[in-house]
Amino acid sequence: MKFGVMAAAIAVTALVAGNHAVHAQQVFQNTITGDALDVDGTAPKEGRDTPAVKKFMETGVDPYVEVPGCLPKGEEVYLESCSGCHGHIGEGKVGPGLNDSYWTYPKNATDKGIFETIFGGANGMMGPHGQDIELDNMLKLIAWIRHMQKDDVKDAPWLTAEQKKAYKPFNIEEWEKTGRAAAQKEQCKISGN
């Protein structure tokens, strides 16, 4: 009897530990210092309990990339928070361009890396936006930045193989003429929403 109870306790402990490992959060680091970012303590309380945020916190991959219904909100956040320095379509101004294959910080080629740079800031005038932008909207912002890519698909490691097959370089005229309206008719939804 004692052995059975002990075996059951070990099994439950293993299940709990295994389940915790599956849901482990990524460690996010400041782009410049490498210090750990306090995402939980800094980010606004709103917009952090969505399926997309939960998935991103576990995987470091933005599930909104190339989800058409998420792009209009991402564009809105970009125009409000980023375009003054990075240009209307990511062409660069005071801050570097964001729509080509060159990244000032190479880690920004990953969703996790660009999140860390936006959230914690970088050199120059790039201040942290972790306290300003809700996490769900930050993922939509990243999706928009990815969508503005104008260079070859081989330079877009954030896209899945399936997304690369359908990839077209960003064209602002096409977006303004038909793309935005079509995207606004779509839902910003990933599986699990």
Tab-separated table of C-alpha atoms in Angstrom:
chain	number	residue	atom	x	y	z
A	1	MET	CA	0.000	0.000	0.000
A	2	LYS	CA	2.766	2.458	0.939
A	3	PHE	CA	4.582	1.670	-2.312
A	4	GLY	CA	1.406	2.354	-4.331
A	5	VAL	CA	0.832	5.725	-2.636
A	6	MET	CA	4.501	6.669	-3.140
A	7	ALA	CA	4.372	5.671	-6.832
A	8	ALA	CA	1.183	7.702	-7.333
A	9	ALA	CA	2.778	10.744	-5.658
A	10	ILE	CA	5.842	10.452	-7.901
A	11	ALA	CA	3.630	10.133	-10.988
A	12	VAL	CA	1.595	13.225	-10.041
A	13	THR	CA	4.770	15.191	-9.348
A	14	ALA	CA	6.192	14.159	-12.725
A	15	LEU	CA	2.969	15.165	-14.490
A	16	VAL	CA	2.899	18.564	-12.809
A	17	ALA	CA	6.586	19.172	-13.555
A	18	GLY	CA	6.146	18.011	-17.154
A	19	ASN	CA	3.086	20.183	-17.646
A	20	HIS	CA	4.939	23.181	-16.200
A	21	ALA	CA	7.823	22.617	-18.641
A	22	VAL	CA	5.413	22.603	-21.585
A	23	HIS	CA	4.076	26.007	-20.545
A	24	ALA	CA	7.435	27.568	-19.696
A	25	GLN	CA	7.775	31.212	-20.698
A	26	GLN	CA	10.529	32.443	-22.944
A	27	VAL	CA	13.259	34.530	-21.328
A	28	PHE	CA	13.249	37.946	-22.972
A	29	GLN	CA	16.430	40.036	-22.883
A	30	ASN	CA	17.209	43.695	-23.426
A	31	THR	CA	18.699	44.164	-26.887
A	32	ILE	CA	21.585	46.319	-25.640
A	33	THR	CA	22.377	45.134	-22.112
A	34	GLY	CA	21.244	41.517	-22.282
A	35	ASP	CA	19.452	41.983	-18.949
A	36	ALA	CA	16.199	40.091	-18.476
A	37	LEU	CA	13.113	42.116	-19.400
A	38	ASP	CA	10.346	42.202	-16.797
A	39	VAL	CA	7.483	41.611	-19.208
A	40	ASP	CA	4.990	40.674	-16.476
A	41	GLY	CA	5.821	43.689	-14.326
A	42	THR	CA	6.038	46.256	-17.131
A	43	ALA	CA	3.415	45.478	-19.782
A	44	PRO	CA	-0.067	46.980	-19.483
A	45	LYS	CA	-2.545	44.626	-17.794
A	46	GLU	CA	-4.907	44.782	-20.771
A	47	GLY	CA	-4.165	42.697	-23.849
A	48	ARG	CA	-1.979	40.067	-22.218
A	49	ASP	CA	-4.436	37.187	-21.765
A	50	THR	CA	-5.082	36.367	-25.427
A	51	PRO	CA	-4.303	33.032	-27.087
A	52	ALA	CA	-1.760	34.808	-29.318
A	53	VAL	CA	0.124	36.351	-26.387
A	54	LYS	CA	0.119	33.052	-24.504
A	55	LYS	CA	1.482	31.239	-27.553
A	56	PHE	CA	4.129	33.912	-28.144
A	57	MET	CA	5.261	33.853	-24.511
A	58	GLU	CA	5.803	30.099	-24.800
A	59	THR	CA	7.351	29.953	-28.279
A	60	GLY	CA	8.752	33.383	-29.149
A	61	VAL	CA	6.928	33.147	-32.500
A	62	ASP	CA	4.280	35.742	-33.379
A	63	PRO	CA	1.169	33.826	-34.485
A	64	TYR	CA	-0.314	36.972	-36.076
A	65	VAL	CA	2.316	37.237	-38.828
A	66	GLU	CA	0.469	37.206	-42.146
A	67	VAL	CA	-2.979	36.898	-40.546
A	68	PRO	CA	-4.773	39.473	-42.729
A	69	GLY	CA	-7.348	40.516	-40.137
A	70	CYS	CA	-4.581	41.534	-37.702
A	71	LEU	CA	-2.743	43.827	-40.106
A	72	PRO	CA	-5.005	46.932	-39.918
A	73	LYS	CA	-4.545	47.199	-36.131
A	74	GLY	CA	-0.822	46.545	-36.548
A	75	GLU	CA	-0.637	49.333	-39.104
A	76	GLU	CA	-2.533	51.675	-36.763
A	77	VAL	CA	-0.134	50.977	-33.872
A	78	TYR	CA	2.847	51.370	-36.220
A	79	LEU	CA	1.641	54.736	-37.524
A	80	GLU	CA	1.021	55.993	-33.971
A	81	SER	CA	4.178	54.658	-32.331
A	82	CYS	CA	6.857	54.005	-34.952
A	83	SER	CA	6.408	55.891	-38.230
A	84	GLY	CA	7.774	59.194	-36.892
A	85	CYS	CA	11.248	57.646	-36.685
A	86	HIS	CA	11.061	54.652	-39.022
A	87	GLY	CA	9.001	56.153	-41.859
A	88	HIS	CA	5.443	55.693	-43.100
A	89	ILE	CA	6.216	52.326	-44.702
A	90	GLY	CA	9.330	51.392	-42.747
A	91	GLU	CA	11.697	53.077	-45.192
A	92	GLY	CA	13.680	54.677	-42.349
A	93	LYS	CA	14.098	58.262	-41.229
A	94	VAL	CA	15.797	59.097	-37.930
A	95	GLY	CA	15.571	55.402	-37.078
A	96	PRO	CA	16.627	52.581	-39.402
A	97	GLY	CA	14.468	51.115	-42.137
A	98	LEU	CA	12.296	48.180	-41.099
A	99	ASN	CA	11.028	47.012	-44.490
A	100	ASP	CA	14.200	45.534	-45.961
A	101	SER	CA	16.449	42.589	-45.185
A	102	TYR	CA	19.035	44.571	-43.169
A	103	TRP	CA	18.588	44.586	-39.395
A	104	THR	CA	20.664	46.921	-37.216
A	105	TYR	CA	20.293	44.226	-34.564
A	106	PRO	CA	20.439	40.852	-36.365
A	107	LYS	CA	18.254	39.235	-33.700
A	108	ASN	CA	15.359	41.353	-35.031
A	109	ALA	CA	15.051	38.848	-37.864
A	110	THR	CA	13.261	36.709	-35.249
A	111	ASP	CA	9.912	37.625	-33.734
A	112	LYS	CA	11.368	37.231	-30.255
A	113	GLY	CA	14.267	39.549	-31.115
A	114	ILE	CA	12.148	42.343	-32.566
A	115	PHE	CA	9.772	42.033	-29.592
A	116	GLU	CA	12.730	42.487	-27.225
A	117	THR	CA	13.894	45.581	-29.123
A	118	ILE	CA	10.435	47.169	-29.175
A	119	PHE	CA	9.642	46.213	-25.589
A	120	GLY	CA	12.983	47.145	-24.004
A	121	GLY	CA	14.324	49.769	-26.410
A	122	ALA	CA	17.701	50.030	-28.121
A	123	ASN	CA	20.478	52.530	-28.773
A	124	GLY	CA	19.902	56.094	-29.898
A	125	MET	CA	16.390	57.437	-29.616
A	126	MET	CA	14.715	54.020	-29.558
A	127	GLY	CA	13.124	54.081	-26.139
A	128	PRO	CA	11.285	51.143	-24.578
A	129	HIS	CA	7.626	50.649	-25.484
A	130	GLY	CA	6.892	47.815	-23.059
A	131	GLN	CA	4.803	50.026	-20.823
A	132	ASP	CA	3.052	51.830	-23.730
A	133	ILE	CA	1.750	49.097	-26.004
A	134	GLU	CA	-0.480	46.215	-24.909
A	135	LEU	CA	1.176	42.851	-25.599
A	136	ASP	CA	-1.526	41.713	-28.034
A	137	ASN	CA	-1.184	44.975	-29.966
A	138	MET	CA	2.610	44.626	-29.926
A	139	LEU	CA	2.233	41.273	-31.689
A	140	LYS	CA	-0.044	42.928	-34.271
A	141	LEU	CA	2.584	45.665	-34.667
A	142	ILE	CA	5.281	43.048	-35.288
A	143	ALA	CA	2.994	41.353	-37.833
A	144	TRP	CA	2.625	44.703	-39.609
A	145	ILE	CA	6.392	45.303	-39.639
A	146	ARG	CA	6.855	41.822	-41.106
A	147	HIS	CA	4.134	42.533	-43.691
A	148	MET	CA	5.954	45.665	-44.935
A	149	GLN	CA	8.914	43.518	-46.060
A	150	LYS	CA	9.859	44.496	-49.612
A	151	ASP	CA	12.914	42.283	-50.142
A	152	ASP	CA	13.229	38.692	-51.331
A	153	VAL	CA	11.315	36.025	-49.414
A	154	LYS	CA	14.593	34.237	-48.643
A	155	ASP	CA	15.321	37.186	-46.337
A	156	ALA	CA	12.137	36.636	-44.318
A	157	PRO	CA	12.954	33.852	-41.815
A	158	TRP	CA	9.862	34.735	-39.767
A	159	LEU	CA	7.596	33.342	-42.489
A	160	THR	CA	6.620	29.678	-42.549
A	161	ALA	CA	7.271	27.616	-45.684
A	162	GLU	CA	3.562	27.926	-46.549
A	163	GLN	CA	3.607	31.713	-46.069
A	164	LYS	CA	6.722	31.985	-48.256
A	165	LYS	CA	4.878	30.306	-51.131
A	166	ALA	CA	2.193	33.020	-51.064
A	167	TYR	CA	4.625	35.877	-50.331
A	168	LYS	CA	4.559	39.093	-52.342
A	169	PRO	CA	6.815	42.054	-51.518
A	170	PHE	CA	4.887	44.870	-49.848
A	171	ASN	CA	3.401	47.476	-52.157
A	172	ILE	CA	1.839	50.496	-50.451
A	173	GLU	CA	-0.347	51.400	-53.441
A	174	GLU	CA	-1.837	47.900	-53.542
A	175	TRP	CA	-2.353	47.925	-49.764
A	176	GLU	CA	-4.120	51.289	-49.853
A	177	LYS	CA	-6.187	50.425	-52.934
A	178	THR	CA	-7.511	46.978	-51.944
A	179	GLY	CA	-5.399	45.294	-49.264
A	180	ARG	CA	-6.467	47.271	-46.211
A	181	ALA	CA	-10.186	47.053	-47.051
A	182	ALA	CA	-9.939	43.300	-47.632
A	183	ALA	CA	-8.008	42.810	-44.380
A	184	GLN	CA	-10.564	44.857	-42.420
A	185	LYS	CA	-13.240	42.357	-43.477
A	186	GLU	CA	-11.225	39.500	-41.932
A	187	GLN	CA	-11.056	38.572	-38.275
A	188	CYS	CA	-7.825	38.854	-36.334
A	189	LYS	CA	-7.942	35.273	-35.230
A	190	ILE	CA	-5.600	32.368	-34.682
A	191	SER	CA	-6.597	28.851	-33.707
A	192	GLY	CA	-7.586	28.947	-30.061
A	193	ASN	CA	-9.243	32.405	-30.254
